[in-house]
Amino acid sequence: MLKPFIHMYKKIKTVGLYRFYCAAKARIYSFHDTQYLKKIQDSRPKNGYSYVSLAFLDRPQMKKNHIFSSADMYADSFFSILGSLPDGYSDMPWYIDVRLQQIDPNADCTFDRTSFYRDISIVSEYKIAFSKDIKVSWELARFHYAPILTCAYAQTKNEKYLSSLKNYITSFLSAAQFLHGIHWMNPMEVAIRATNWIVAYQLVCDELKKDTNFHERLVQSLWQHMLFIEHNWELYDGRTNNHYLSNLVGYAYLCSFFNEKKRWKQCWKELQKEFAWQIQADGSSYEGSTAYHQLVTELFVHGFLVAQQMGEALSEDVKDRVRRMLQFADQTWDLHIGDDDSGSLLYSGLYDVHELAKNIISLSLEKKEQTTVTHYMNFGLSIMNQNPWRISLRHHAYTARQPSAHFHEDVGSVTLSYNGIPILIDPGTYVYTASHKWRDYFRSAAQHSSFYPRDWSQKNADLFALNVLEGVCKFVQDGRSLSASHSLFGYPVSRALSWESKQVIIRDDVRNARELLDWNFIFSPELVLKEEKGAWSIFHEGIRLLSVTSNLKLKKRRVWVSPRYGVSKPSWALCAASEGDLPIVTTRFYC
């Protein structure tokens, strides 16, 4: 009897009364919103539209030869989607997982295109090793290629680019009936698609207006996109994430496109709240993922640029935190801590986020010292840069207000580079709902360069949640060494790193361990490991880089890593076990 009230109390305590109220209200009114959308599905903007030019979009930063090579591929209907091989399509595969189709032509690769969006669910089969991945179909329908085609047209006036864009949008509108099928079931996807259409429109609006029928159809669909988003906010339980932020940024672009000032005011209010809620004091996203931080940074920069265009001003506190976001993004661009689904708002590289940010804040280029250690205590990450080494140490930092969907079991995990060559790496993500097995494999402790009790796990049946304990690690830096300790295993353990010009030493204090512990060191797939005279030698392109020794009995095992979503590569790990006979485990990397 009391359980619902206890649950409610805990949620309110975690996210606050206002956020709890908004999330609960959205769930309560979901049926009403659905019925309303059914009634107005053929509606059009009452006053036509009042397109507002967004000046910051006029200067794409991508090199022209890259734009043209990509645009030529898209104009010829060639696509590579989240790990699929480049292929040409006479009919756009809006509802097909083309990656799985290439791997197994007999597999079920087709998604629902007719059901009402509320009646569709994403199914992930436990018994199937690998099933169709909805993200592949969604990625194609995000239309990242639309601004590329219009950029190419704007610079060449070659009609094939504009015709291709119009054909793709027309094809999509014919295939994806409003409120039906998978392309209307996720508001984030709707928002990203709308944004890309508006950015493409910005570059060739005069040309698009010449085709009256196409133009009217496009504008009506954008209006439907706006109505859909405002009746399907992804608030979850109040612990919002990049999905709700994408809703807001896509909605911001739509408010600007239709010059909807009343709607914009509410959007701006929520955008500011989300910035204060999701961005931590050290400038990092609170989702526990460096890749999602890159996405969230891009989203907020675009949201603030639209705000500026709509006449809003950013406070100095917001500007300062945006700078810290960009600094964190700079420091972690080559790290893949937590989930990485290769997501972006616009085509990666079309607009440089730092260059766009210069429209709203001043950025100073600080000279980096020869030895630099940077700590991000809210995120739970320390980064050391001193030639020839680059090291990161993941330490525990989590509060109940954070969504755990994109965290990994990576406490104490280390990444290591030598002379710019990755040695120890984070495994990446590979897939989400396409496979329970591979989803859990890549986020497990066994796939990170750390140590853990053999039966320890934070996973559960939910593919987008971990049972993470609240707490912050104890952290110490002393000159050329740093250490982090935690008690996630039920007893205190610590990992310490020290470095010199020719070696890095990892010392793990496990004297309080009460069970069998496993160690793993996950290596980059470009490396070759050979056991020689009591040490492991690391080779890159036939050249010996480093050697590894340990008081553990390290053995080589085959593992898989994922450099980007949808792609997996075989690699090697060095692993070992200890039953408490070694209170201090020492592993040395040296040249």
Coordinates of C-alpha atoms in Angstrom, one line a residue:
M1 CA 0.0 0.0 0.0
L2 CA 2.8 2.4 0.9
K3 CA 5.1 1.4 -1.9
P4 CA 3.7 3.9 -4.5
F5 CA 4.0 6.7 -2.1
I6 CA 7.6 5.8 -1.0
H7 CA 8.5 5.6 -4.7
M8 CA 6.9 9.0 -5.3
Y9 CA 8.7 10.5 -2.3
K10 CA 12.1 9.2 -3.5
K11 CA 11.5 10.6 -7.0
I12 CA 10.6 14.0 -5.6
K13 CA 13.6 14.0 -3.4
T14 CA 15.8 13.1 -6.3
V15 CA 14.6 15.5 -9.0
G16 CA 12.6 18.1 -7.1
L17 CA 8.9 18.8 -7.0
Y18 CA 8.7 20.9 -10.2
R19 CA 10.5 18.3 -12.4
F20 CA 8.5 15.5 -10.9
Y21 CA 5.3 17.4 -11.6
C22 CA 6.2 18.2 -15.2
A23 CA 7.1 14.5 -15.9
A24 CA 3.9 13.2 -14.2
K25 CA 1.8 15.7 -16.0
A26 CA 3.2 14.7 -19.4
R27 CA 2.4 11.0 -18.7
I28 CA -1.1 11.9 -17.5
Y29 CA -1.9 14.0 -20.5
S30 CA -0.3 11.7 -23.1
F31 CA -3.7 10.3 -24.1
H32 CA -5.1 13.7 -24.5
D33 CA -2.1 14.8 -26.6
T34 CA -2.5 11.8 -28.8
Q35 CA -6.1 12.5 -29.5
Y36 CA -5.4 16.1 -30.2
L37 CA -2.7 15.2 -32.7
K38 CA -5.0 12.9 -34.5
K39 CA -7.5 15.7 -34.9
I40 CA -5.0 18.2 -36.3
Q41 CA -2.8 15.9 -38.4
D42 CA -3.8 17.8 -41.6
S43 CA -3.4 21.2 -40.1
R44 CA -1.3 23.9 -41.6
P45 CA 0.2 27.1 -40.0
K46 CA -2.6 29.6 -39.8
N47 CA -0.6 32.5 -40.9
G48 CA 1.6 30.7 -43.4
Y49 CA 5.1 30.9 -42.1
S50 CA 7.5 33.7 -41.2
Y51 CA 10.9 32.3 -42.0
V52 CA 13.7 34.0 -39.9
S53 CA 17.1 33.9 -41.5
L54 CA 19.8 32.4 -39.3
A55 CA 22.9 34.2 -40.2
F56 CA 25.2 31.8 -38.3
L57 CA 24.4 29.0 -40.7
D58 CA 25.7 30.9 -43.8
R59 CA 29.3 29.8 -43.4
P60 CA 29.8 26.1 -43.2
Q61 CA 33.4 25.2 -42.0
M62 CA 33.8 21.9 -43.9
K63 CA 36.3 22.0 -46.7
K64 CA 34.8 22.3 -50.2
N65 CA 36.3 19.1 -51.5
H66 CA 34.8 17.1 -48.6
I67 CA 31.4 18.7 -49.2
F68 CA 31.5 17.9 -52.9
S69 CA 32.7 14.3 -52.5
S70 CA 30.0 13.6 -49.9
A71 CA 27.3 15.4 -51.9
D72 CA 28.2 13.5 -55.0
M73 CA 27.8 10.2 -53.1
Y74 CA 24.4 11.2 -51.8
A75 CA 23.3 12.6 -55.1
D76 CA 24.0 9.1 -56.6
S77 CA 22.0 7.5 -53.8
F78 CA 25.1 6.0 -52.1
F79 CA 24.9 5.7 -48.3
S80 CA 26.9 4.2 -45.5
I81 CA 24.8 4.1 -42.4
L82 CA 26.1 3.3 -38.9
G83 CA 28.6 0.6 -40.0
S84 CA 26.8 -0.5 -43.2
L85 CA 29.0 -0.9 -46.3
P86 CA 28.5 1.9 -48.9
D87 CA 25.7 0.9 -51.2
G88 CA 23.4 2.5 -53.8
Y89 CA 19.6 2.5 -53.5
S90 CA 17.1 3.0 -56.2
D91 CA 14.4 3.2 -53.5
M92 CA 15.3 4.8 -50.2
P93 CA 15.3 2.0 -47.5
W94 CA 13.4 4.1 -44.9
Y95 CA 12.2 1.1 -43.0
I96 CA 15.0 -1.4 -43.5
D97 CA 18.1 -2.1 -41.4
V98 CA 20.5 -2.2 -44.3
R99 CA 23.4 -3.1 -42.1
L100 CA 21.8 -6.3 -41.0
Q101 CA 20.5 -7.0 -44.5
Q102 CA 24.1 -6.9 -45.8
I103 CA 25.2 -9.3 -43.1
D104 CA 22.3 -11.7 -43.4
P105 CA 19.9 -11.3 -46.4
N106 CA 17.5 -13.8 -44.8
A107 CA 17.1 -11.9 -41.5
D108 CA 14.0 -9.9 -40.6
C109 CA 15.3 -6.4 -41.4
T110 CA 12.0 -4.5 -41.9
F111 CA 10.4 -2.1 -39.5
D112 CA 6.7 -1.0 -39.0
R113 CA 5.6 1.8 -41.3
T114 CA 1.8 1.7 -40.8
S115 CA 1.0 1.4 -37.1
F116 CA 0.1 4.4 -35.0
Y117 CA 3.3 5.7 -33.3
R118 CA 2.1 5.0 -29.8
D119 CA 1.4 1.4 -30.6
I120 CA 5.0 0.7 -31.7
S121 CA 7.6 -0.6 -29.3
I122 CA 11.3 -1.3 -29.8
V123 CA 11.7 -5.1 -29.4
S124 CA 15.1 -6.5 -28.4
E125 CA 15.1 -10.3 -28.4
Y126 CA 17.1 -12.1 -25.6
K127 CA 17.2 -15.3 -27.6
I128 CA 18.5 -13.7 -30.9
A129 CA 22.2 -13.0 -31.0
F130 CA 21.7 -10.0 -33.4
S131 CA 18.4 -8.5 -34.5
K132 CA 17.5 -5.5 -36.6
D133 CA 18.7 -2.2 -35.3
I134 CA 16.1 0.7 -35.4
K135 CA 18.9 3.2 -35.1
V136 CA 20.0 2.4 -38.7
S137 CA 16.6 3.4 -40.1
W138 CA 16.4 6.4 -37.8
E139 CA 19.9 7.6 -38.9
L140 CA 18.9 7.7 -42.5
A141 CA 15.7 9.6 -41.6
R142 CA 17.7 12.2 -39.7
F143 CA 18.6 13.8 -43.1
H144 CA 22.2 14.7 -42.1
Y145 CA 22.9 14.7 -45.8
A146 CA 20.3 17.4 -46.6
P147 CA 22.6 20.4 -45.6
I148 CA 25.5 18.7 -47.5
L149 CA 23.5 18.6 -50.7
T150 CA 22.3 22.2 -50.4
C151 CA 25.8 23.4 -49.5
A152 CA 27.1 21.8 -52.7
Y153 CA 24.2 23.3 -54.7
A154 CA 24.8 26.8 -53.2
Q155 CA 28.4 26.7 -54.3
T156 CA 28.0 25.1 -57.8
K157 CA 24.4 25.6 -58.8
N158 CA 24.5 22.1 -60.1
E159 CA 20.9 21.0 -60.3
K160 CA 21.5 17.4 -59.4
Y161 CA 22.2 18.3 -55.7
L162 CA 18.9 20.2 -55.3
S163 CA 16.9 17.6 -57.2
S164 CA 18.3 14.9 -55.0
L165 CA 17.3 16.7 -51.9
K166 CA 13.8 17.3 -53.1
N167 CA 13.5 13.7 -54.2
Y168 CA 14.6 12.4 -50.8
I169 CA 12.2 14.6 -48.9
T170 CA 9.3 13.8 -51.2
S171 CA 10.1 10.1 -50.9
F172 CA 10.2 10.4 -47.1
L173 CA 6.9 12.3 -46.9
S174 CA 5.2 9.7 -49.1
A175 CA 6.6 6.8 -47.0
A176 CA 6.2 8.3 -43.5
Q177 CA 2.6 9.2 -42.9
F178 CA 2.3 11.7 -40.0
L179 CA 1.9 9.9 -36.7
H180 CA 2.4 6.4 -38.2
G181 CA 5.5 4.2 -38.4
I182 CA 8.8 4.2 -36.6
H183 CA 9.9 7.6 -37.9
W184 CA 7.2 9.3 -35.7
M185 CA 7.7 7.3 -32.5
N186 CA 10.8 9.1 -31.2
P187 CA 10.6 12.9 -30.7
M188 CA 14.4 13.2 -30.7
E189 CA 14.5 11.8 -34.2
V190 CA 11.7 14.1 -35.3
A191 CA 13.6 17.1 -33.8
I192 CA 16.9 16.3 -35.5
R193 CA 15.1 15.7 -38.9
A194 CA 13.4 19.1 -38.6
T195 CA 16.6 20.8 -37.8
N196 CA 18.4 19.4 -40.8
W197 CA 15.6 20.3 -43.1
I198 CA 15.6 23.9 -41.7
V199 CA 19.4 24.2 -42.1
A200 CA 19.2 22.9 -45.6
Y201 CA 16.3 25.3 -46.3
Q202 CA 18.4 28.2 -45.0
L203 CA 21.0 27.7 -47.8
V204 CA 18.6 27.4 -50.8
C205 CA 15.3 28.8 -49.7
D206 CA 14.8 30.9 -52.8
E207 CA 15.2 27.9 -55.1
L208 CA 12.9 25.7 -53.0
K209 CA 10.1 28.4 -53.2
K210 CA 10.0 28.1 -56.9
D211 CA 8.5 24.6 -56.7
T212 CA 5.2 25.7 -55.0
N213 CA 3.8 22.2 -54.4
F214 CA 7.0 20.9 -52.9
H215 CA 7.5 24.0 -50.8
E216 CA 4.0 23.9 -49.4
R217 CA 4.3 20.2 -48.5
L218 CA 7.7 20.8 -46.8
V219 CA 6.4 23.7 -44.7
Q220 CA 3.3 21.7 -43.7
S221 CA 5.5 18.8 -42.6
L222 CA 7.7 21.1 -40.6
W223 CA 4.6 22.4 -38.9
Q224 CA 3.6 18.9 -38.1
H225 CA 7.0 18.2 -36.7
M226 CA 6.6 21.2 -34.3
L227 CA 3.2 20.1 -33.1
F228 CA 4.4 16.5 -32.6
I229 CA 7.3 17.6 -30.5
E230 CA 5.3 19.9 -28.3
H231 CA 2.9 17.0 -27.5
N232 CA 5.5 14.4 -27.0
W233 CA 8.3 15.9 -24.7
E234 CA 10.7 13.2 -23.6
L235 CA 10.7 14.1 -19.9
Y236 CA 10.9 10.5 -18.5
D237 CA 11.0 10.6 -14.7
G238 CA 12.4 14.1 -14.5
R239 CA 16.0 13.0 -15.1
T240 CA 16.1 14.4 -18.6
N241 CA 18.9 13.8 -21.0
N242 CA 20.0 14.5 -24.6
H243 CA 16.6 13.4 -25.9
Y244 CA 14.7 16.2 -24.2
L245 CA 17.5 18.6 -25.0
S246 CA 17.2 17.5 -28.7
N247 CA 13.4 18.1 -28.5
L248 CA 14.0 21.6 -27.3
V249 CA 16.7 22.5 -29.8
G250 CA 14.6 21.1 -32.7
Y251 CA 11.6 23.0 -31.4
A252 CA 13.8 26.1 -31.1
Y253 CA 14.6 25.9 -34.8
L254 CA 11.0 25.4 -35.6
C255 CA 9.9 28.3 -33.5
S256 CA 12.4 30.4 -35.4
F257 CA 11.3 29.1 -38.7
F258 CA 7.6 30.0 -38.1
N259 CA 8.5 33.0 -35.9
E260 CA 6.3 31.6 -33.1
K261 CA 7.3 34.0 -30.4
K262 CA 4.9 32.7 -27.7
R263 CA 6.1 29.1 -28.2
W264 CA 9.6 30.3 -28.3
K265 CA 9.4 32.0 -24.9
Q266 CA 8.4 28.7 -23.3
C267 CA 11.1 26.9 -25.2
W268 CA 13.8 29.4 -24.1
K269 CA 12.7 29.0 -20.5
E270 CA 13.0 25.2 -20.6
L271 CA 16.3 25.4 -22.5
Q272 CA 17.8 27.5 -19.7
K273 CA 16.5 25.1 -17.1
E274 CA 18.0 22.2 -18.9
F275 CA 21.4 23.9 -19.1
A276 CA 21.4 24.4 -15.4
W277 CA 20.2 20.9 -14.7
Q278 CA 22.3 18.8 -17.1
I279 CA 25.7 20.7 -17.2
Q280 CA 27.8 20.2 -14.2
A281 CA 30.1 22.7 -12.5
D282 CA 33.2 21.3 -14.3
G283 CA 31.5 21.8 -17.7
S284 CA 30.7 18.2 -18.3
S285 CA 27.3 16.6 -19.3
Y286 CA 25.9 14.7 -16.4
E287 CA 25.2 11.6 -18.6
G288 CA 28.6 10.0 -17.8
S289 CA 29.7 9.7 -21.5
T290 CA 32.3 11.7 -23.3
A291 CA 30.6 11.1 -26.7
Y292 CA 27.2 12.3 -25.4
H293 CA 29.0 15.3 -24.0
Q294 CA 30.1 16.2 -27.5
L295 CA 26.4 15.8 -28.7
V296 CA 25.1 17.9 -25.8
T297 CA 27.7 20.6 -26.4
E298 CA 26.6 20.8 -30.0
L299 CA 22.9 20.9 -29.0
F300 CA 23.3 23.7 -26.5
V301 CA 25.5 25.8 -28.8
H302 CA 22.8 25.6 -31.5
G303 CA 20.1 26.3 -29.0
F304 CA 21.9 29.4 -27.7
L305 CA 22.6 30.6 -31.3
V306 CA 18.9 30.4 -32.1
A307 CA 18.2 32.2 -28.8
Q308 CA 20.5 35.0 -29.8
Q309 CA 18.9 35.3 -33.2
M310 CA 15.5 35.5 -31.4
G311 CA 16.7 38.5 -29.3
E312 CA 17.7 36.7 -26.1
A313 CA 20.9 37.5 -24.1
L314 CA 23.1 34.9 -22.3
S315 CA 24.3 35.6 -18.8
E316 CA 28.0 35.7 -18.1
D317 CA 27.6 32.6 -15.9
V318 CA 26.1 30.7 -18.8
K319 CA 28.8 31.9 -21.2
D320 CA 31.5 30.8 -18.7
R321 CA 30.0 27.3 -18.4
V322 CA 29.8 27.0 -22.2
R323 CA 33.5 27.7 -22.3
R324 CA 34.0 24.9 -19.8
M325 CA 31.9 22.6 -21.9
L326 CA 34.1 23.3 -24.9
Q327 CA 37.2 22.8 -22.9
F328 CA 36.0 19.4 -21.7
A329 CA 35.0 18.5 -25.2
D330 CA 38.6 19.4 -26.4
Q331 CA 40.2 17.3 -23.6
T332 CA 38.1 14.2 -24.3
W333 CA 37.5 14.2 -28.1
D334 CA 39.7 11.1 -28.5
L335 CA 38.3 9.3 -25.4
H336 CA 35.2 7.0 -25.6
I337 CA 34.2 6.8 -21.9
G338 CA 30.7 5.6 -21.5
D339 CA 28.3 5.0 -24.4
D340 CA 29.0 6.3 -27.9
D341 CA 26.3 6.0 -30.6
S342 CA 28.1 8.3 -33.0
G343 CA 25.2 10.8 -32.7
S344 CA 25.2 14.4 -33.8
L345 CA 22.7 17.1 -34.6
L346 CA 24.1 18.0 -38.0
Y347 CA 26.5 16.2 -40.3
S348 CA 29.7 15.8 -38.4
G349 CA 32.2 18.5 -39.4
L350 CA 29.8 20.6 -41.5
Y351 CA 29.9 23.3 -38.8
D352 CA 32.7 23.4 -36.3
V353 CA 31.1 23.8 -32.9
H354 CA 33.9 26.0 -31.6
E355 CA 33.6 28.3 -34.6
L356 CA 29.8 28.5 -34.1
A357 CA 30.3 29.2 -30.4
K358 CA 32.4 32.3 -31.2
N359 CA 29.1 33.9 -32.2
I360 CA 27.9 33.8 -28.6
I361 CA 31.1 33.8 -26.5
S362 CA 34.7 34.9 -26.6
L363 CA 37.2 32.0 -26.7
S364 CA 40.8 32.5 -25.6
L365 CA 43.5 30.1 -26.7
E366 CA 45.5 29.2 -23.6
K367 CA 49.0 27.8 -24.0
K368 CA 49.2 24.3 -22.5
E369 CA 52.0 23.7 -20.1
Q370 CA 54.4 20.9 -20.8
T371 CA 53.0 18.9 -17.9
T372 CA 49.2 19.1 -17.5
V373 CA 46.9 17.2 -15.2
T374 CA 43.3 18.1 -15.4
H375 CA 40.6 16.8 -13.1
Y376 CA 36.9 16.7 -13.8
M377 CA 35.5 15.8 -10.4
N378 CA 31.8 16.0 -11.3
F379 CA 32.3 13.8 -14.3
G380 CA 34.8 11.5 -12.6
L381 CA 37.8 11.8 -14.8
S382 CA 41.4 12.8 -14.6
I383 CA 43.6 13.4 -17.7
M384 CA 47.4 13.6 -17.8
N385 CA 49.3 15.0 -20.8
Q386 CA 53.1 14.8 -20.7
N387 CA 55.0 13.8 -23.7
P388 CA 55.2 11.0 -24.7
W389 CA 52.3 9.9 -22.5
R390 CA 48.6 10.7 -22.4
I391 CA 46.6 9.0 -19.6
S392 CA 43.1 9.1 -18.4
L393 CA 41.8 7.6 -15.1
R394 CA 38.0 7.1 -14.6
H395 CA 37.0 7.5 -11.0
H396 CA 33.6 7.1 -9.4
A397 CA 31.2 10.1 -9.3
Y398 CA 27.5 9.7 -9.4
T399 CA 24.3 11.1 -7.8
A400 CA 20.8 9.8 -8.0
R401 CA 19.7 12.8 -10.1
Q402 CA 21.7 11.6 -13.0
P403 CA 20.3 9.1 -15.6
S404 CA 22.5 6.0 -15.7
A405 CA 21.6 5.0 -19.3
H406 CA 24.9 5.8 -20.8
F407 CA 27.3 4.9 -18.0
H408 CA 29.6 1.9 -18.2
E409 CA 31.0 -0.4 -15.5
D410 CA 34.3 1.5 -15.8
V411 CA 35.3 2.6 -12.3
G412 CA 39.1 2.7 -12.2
S413 CA 39.5 2.3 -15.9
V414 CA 42.6 3.6 -17.6
T415 CA 43.3 4.7 -21.2
L416 CA 46.9 5.2 -22.3
S417 CA 48.6 6.7 -25.4
Y418 CA 52.3 6.7 -26.3
N419 CA 53.6 9.3 -28.8
G420 CA 50.0 9.8 -30.0
I421 CA 49.4 6.0 -30.5
P422 CA 46.5 4.5 -28.6
I423 CA 47.7 1.7 -26.3
L424 CA 44.9 1.1 -23.7
I425 CA 41.5 2.1 -25.0
D426 CA 37.9 2.2 -23.9
P427 CA 35.9 -0.5 -25.8
G428 CA 33.2 1.7 -27.2
T429 CA 29.5 0.7 -27.5
Y430 CA 28.8 -1.2 -30.8
V431 CA 25.0 -1.5 -30.6
Y432 CA 22.0 -0.8 -28.3
T433 CA 18.7 -2.7 -28.8
A434 CA 20.0 -4.9 -31.7
S435 CA 21.6 -7.3 -29.1
H436 CA 21.3 -7.8 -25.4
K437 CA 24.4 -9.8 -25.5
W438 CA 26.6 -7.3 -27.2
R439 CA 25.0 -4.3 -25.4
D440 CA 26.0 -5.8 -22.0
Y441 CA 29.4 -7.1 -23.3
F442 CA 30.6 -3.6 -24.3
R443 CA 29.5 -1.8 -21.1
S444 CA 30.7 -4.6 -18.7
A445 CA 33.6 -4.3 -16.3
A446 CA 35.3 -7.1 -18.2
Q447 CA 35.7 -4.9 -21.2
H448 CA 37.5 -2.0 -19.4
S449 CA 41.1 -1.6 -18.3
S450 CA 40.4 -2.0 -14.6
F451 CA 39.9 -4.6 -11.9
Y452 CA 36.7 -5.9 -10.2
P453 CA 35.2 -8.8 -8.3
R454 CA 34.5 -11.6 -10.8
D455 CA 30.7 -11.8 -10.1
W456 CA 30.3 -8.0 -9.7
S457 CA 27.8 -6.4 -12.0
Q458 CA 25.7 -3.2 -12.1
K459 CA 23.6 -4.4 -15.0
N460 CA 19.9 -5.3 -15.0
A461 CA 17.3 -6.2 -17.6
D462 CA 17.1 -2.6 -18.7
L463 CA 19.5 -1.9 -21.6
F464 CA 19.5 1.8 -20.6
A465 CA 20.2 1.7 -16.9
L466 CA 22.8 0.6 -14.5
N467 CA 22.4 0.1 -10.7
V468 CA 25.1 2.7 -9.9
L469 CA 25.7 3.6 -6.3
E470 CA 25.8 7.2 -5.2
G471 CA 29.2 8.6 -4.1
V472 CA 32.3 10.3 -5.1
C473 CA 35.8 8.7 -5.0
K474 CA 38.6 9.9 -2.7
F475 CA 41.2 11.5 -4.9
V476 CA 44.8 12.5 -4.4
Q477 CA 47.4 14.1 -6.7
D478 CA 51.0 14.4 -5.7
G479 CA 53.4 15.6 -8.4
R480 CA 53.7 13.0 -11.1
S481 CA 51.2 10.6 -9.5
L482 CA 47.5 10.5 -8.8
S483 CA 45.3 8.0 -7.1
A484 CA 41.5 7.3 -6.7
S485 CA 39.8 5.1 -4.1
H486 CA 36.3 3.8 -3.8
S487 CA 34.1 1.3 -2.0
L488 CA 31.8 0.2 -4.7
F489 CA 32.7 -3.5 -4.1
G490 CA 31.7 -3.3 -0.5
Y491 CA 35.3 -2.6 0.7
P492 CA 37.9 0.1 0.0
V493 CA 40.2 -0.4 -3.0
S494 CA 42.4 2.2 -4.9
R495 CA 44.3 2.6 -8.1
A496 CA 47.4 4.9 -8.3
L497 CA 49.2 6.0 -11.5
S498 CA 52.7 7.4 -11.6
W499 CA 54.6 8.4 -14.7
E500 CA 58.1 9.3 -15.8
S501 CA 59.5 10.0 -19.3
K502 CA 60.1 6.3 -20.0
Q503 CA 57.4 4.5 -17.9
V504 CA 54.0 4.5 -16.4
I505 CA 53.2 2.4 -13.3
I506 CA 49.8 1.3 -12.2
R507 CA 49.5 0.3 -8.5
D508 CA 46.2 -1.3 -7.3
D509 CA 45.7 -1.6 -3.5
V510 CA 43.4 -4.5 -3.0
R511 CA 44.5 -5.6 0.5
N512 CA 40.9 -5.3 1.8
A513 CA 39.5 -7.6 -1.0
R514 CA 37.3 -10.5 0.2
E515 CA 36.8 -12.3 -3.1
L516 CA 38.4 -13.3 -6.4
L517 CA 39.3 -10.2 -8.4
D518 CA 39.9 -10.0 -12.2
W519 CA 42.2 -7.6 -14.0
N520 CA 41.9 -6.5 -17.7
F521 CA 43.9 -4.3 -19.9
I522 CA 42.2 -3.7 -23.3
F523 CA 44.5 -2.8 -26.2
S524 CA 44.0 -0.9 -29.4
P525 CA 43.2 -3.3 -32.4
E526 CA 46.2 -1.8 -34.3
L527 CA 48.6 -3.4 -31.8
V528 CA 50.3 -6.8 -31.7
L529 CA 51.2 -8.4 -28.3
K530 CA 53.9 -11.0 -27.9
E531 CA 55.2 -12.6 -24.7
E532 CA 59.0 -12.4 -24.5
K533 CA 61.3 -13.2 -21.6
G534 CA 58.8 -12.7 -18.8
A535 CA 57.3 -9.5 -20.3
W536 CA 54.7 -8.7 -22.9
S537 CA 56.0 -6.6 -25.9
I538 CA 53.7 -4.2 -27.7
F539 CA 54.2 -3.8 -31.4
H540 CA 52.7 -1.2 -33.8
E541 CA 53.3 -1.6 -37.5
G542 CA 56.1 -4.0 -36.8
I543 CA 57.9 -1.7 -34.4
R544 CA 58.3 -2.4 -30.7
L545 CA 56.7 0.4 -28.8
L546 CA 56.5 -0.7 -25.2
S547 CA 56.8 -3.6 -22.8
V548 CA 54.5 -4.6 -20.0
T549 CA 55.3 -6.4 -16.8
S550 CA 53.2 -7.2 -13.7
N551 CA 53.3 -9.2 -10.5
L552 CA 50.1 -10.8 -11.9
K553 CA 50.3 -13.7 -14.3
L554 CA 49.0 -11.8 -17.4
K555 CA 47.5 -13.9 -20.2
K556 CA 46.3 -12.8 -23.6
R557 CA 42.7 -13.2 -24.6
R558 CA 40.7 -12.1 -27.6
V559 CA 38.2 -9.2 -27.2
W560 CA 36.1 -7.0 -29.3
V561 CA 36.2 -3.2 -29.5
S562 CA 34.0 -0.7 -31.3
P563 CA 35.6 2.5 -32.8
R564 CA 32.1 3.8 -33.7
Y565 CA 28.5 2.7 -33.5
G566 CA 27.7 -0.3 -35.6
V567 CA 31.3 -1.3 -36.1
S568 CA 33.3 -3.9 -34.1
K569 CA 36.9 -5.0 -34.4
P570 CA 38.8 -7.9 -32.9
S571 CA 41.6 -6.9 -30.5
W572 CA 43.6 -8.2 -27.6
A573 CA 43.5 -7.9 -23.8
L574 CA 45.9 -8.9 -21.1
C575 CA 44.0 -10.4 -18.1
A576 CA 44.7 -12.0 -14.8
A577 CA 43.1 -13.0 -11.5
S578 CA 44.1 -12.7 -7.9
E579 CA 42.5 -14.3 -4.8
G580 CA 44.0 -11.9 -2.3
D581 CA 47.6 -13.2 -2.3
L582 CA 48.8 -9.9 -3.7
P583 CA 47.7 -6.9 -1.6
I584 CA 49.4 -4.5 -4.0
V585 CA 49.2 -5.3 -7.7
T586 CA 51.8 -3.4 -9.8
T587 CA 51.7 -3.2 -13.6
R588 CA 54.4 -1.4 -15.5
F589 CA 54.4 0.0 -19.1
Y590 CA 57.9 1.1 -20.2
C591 CA 60.0 1.8 -23.2

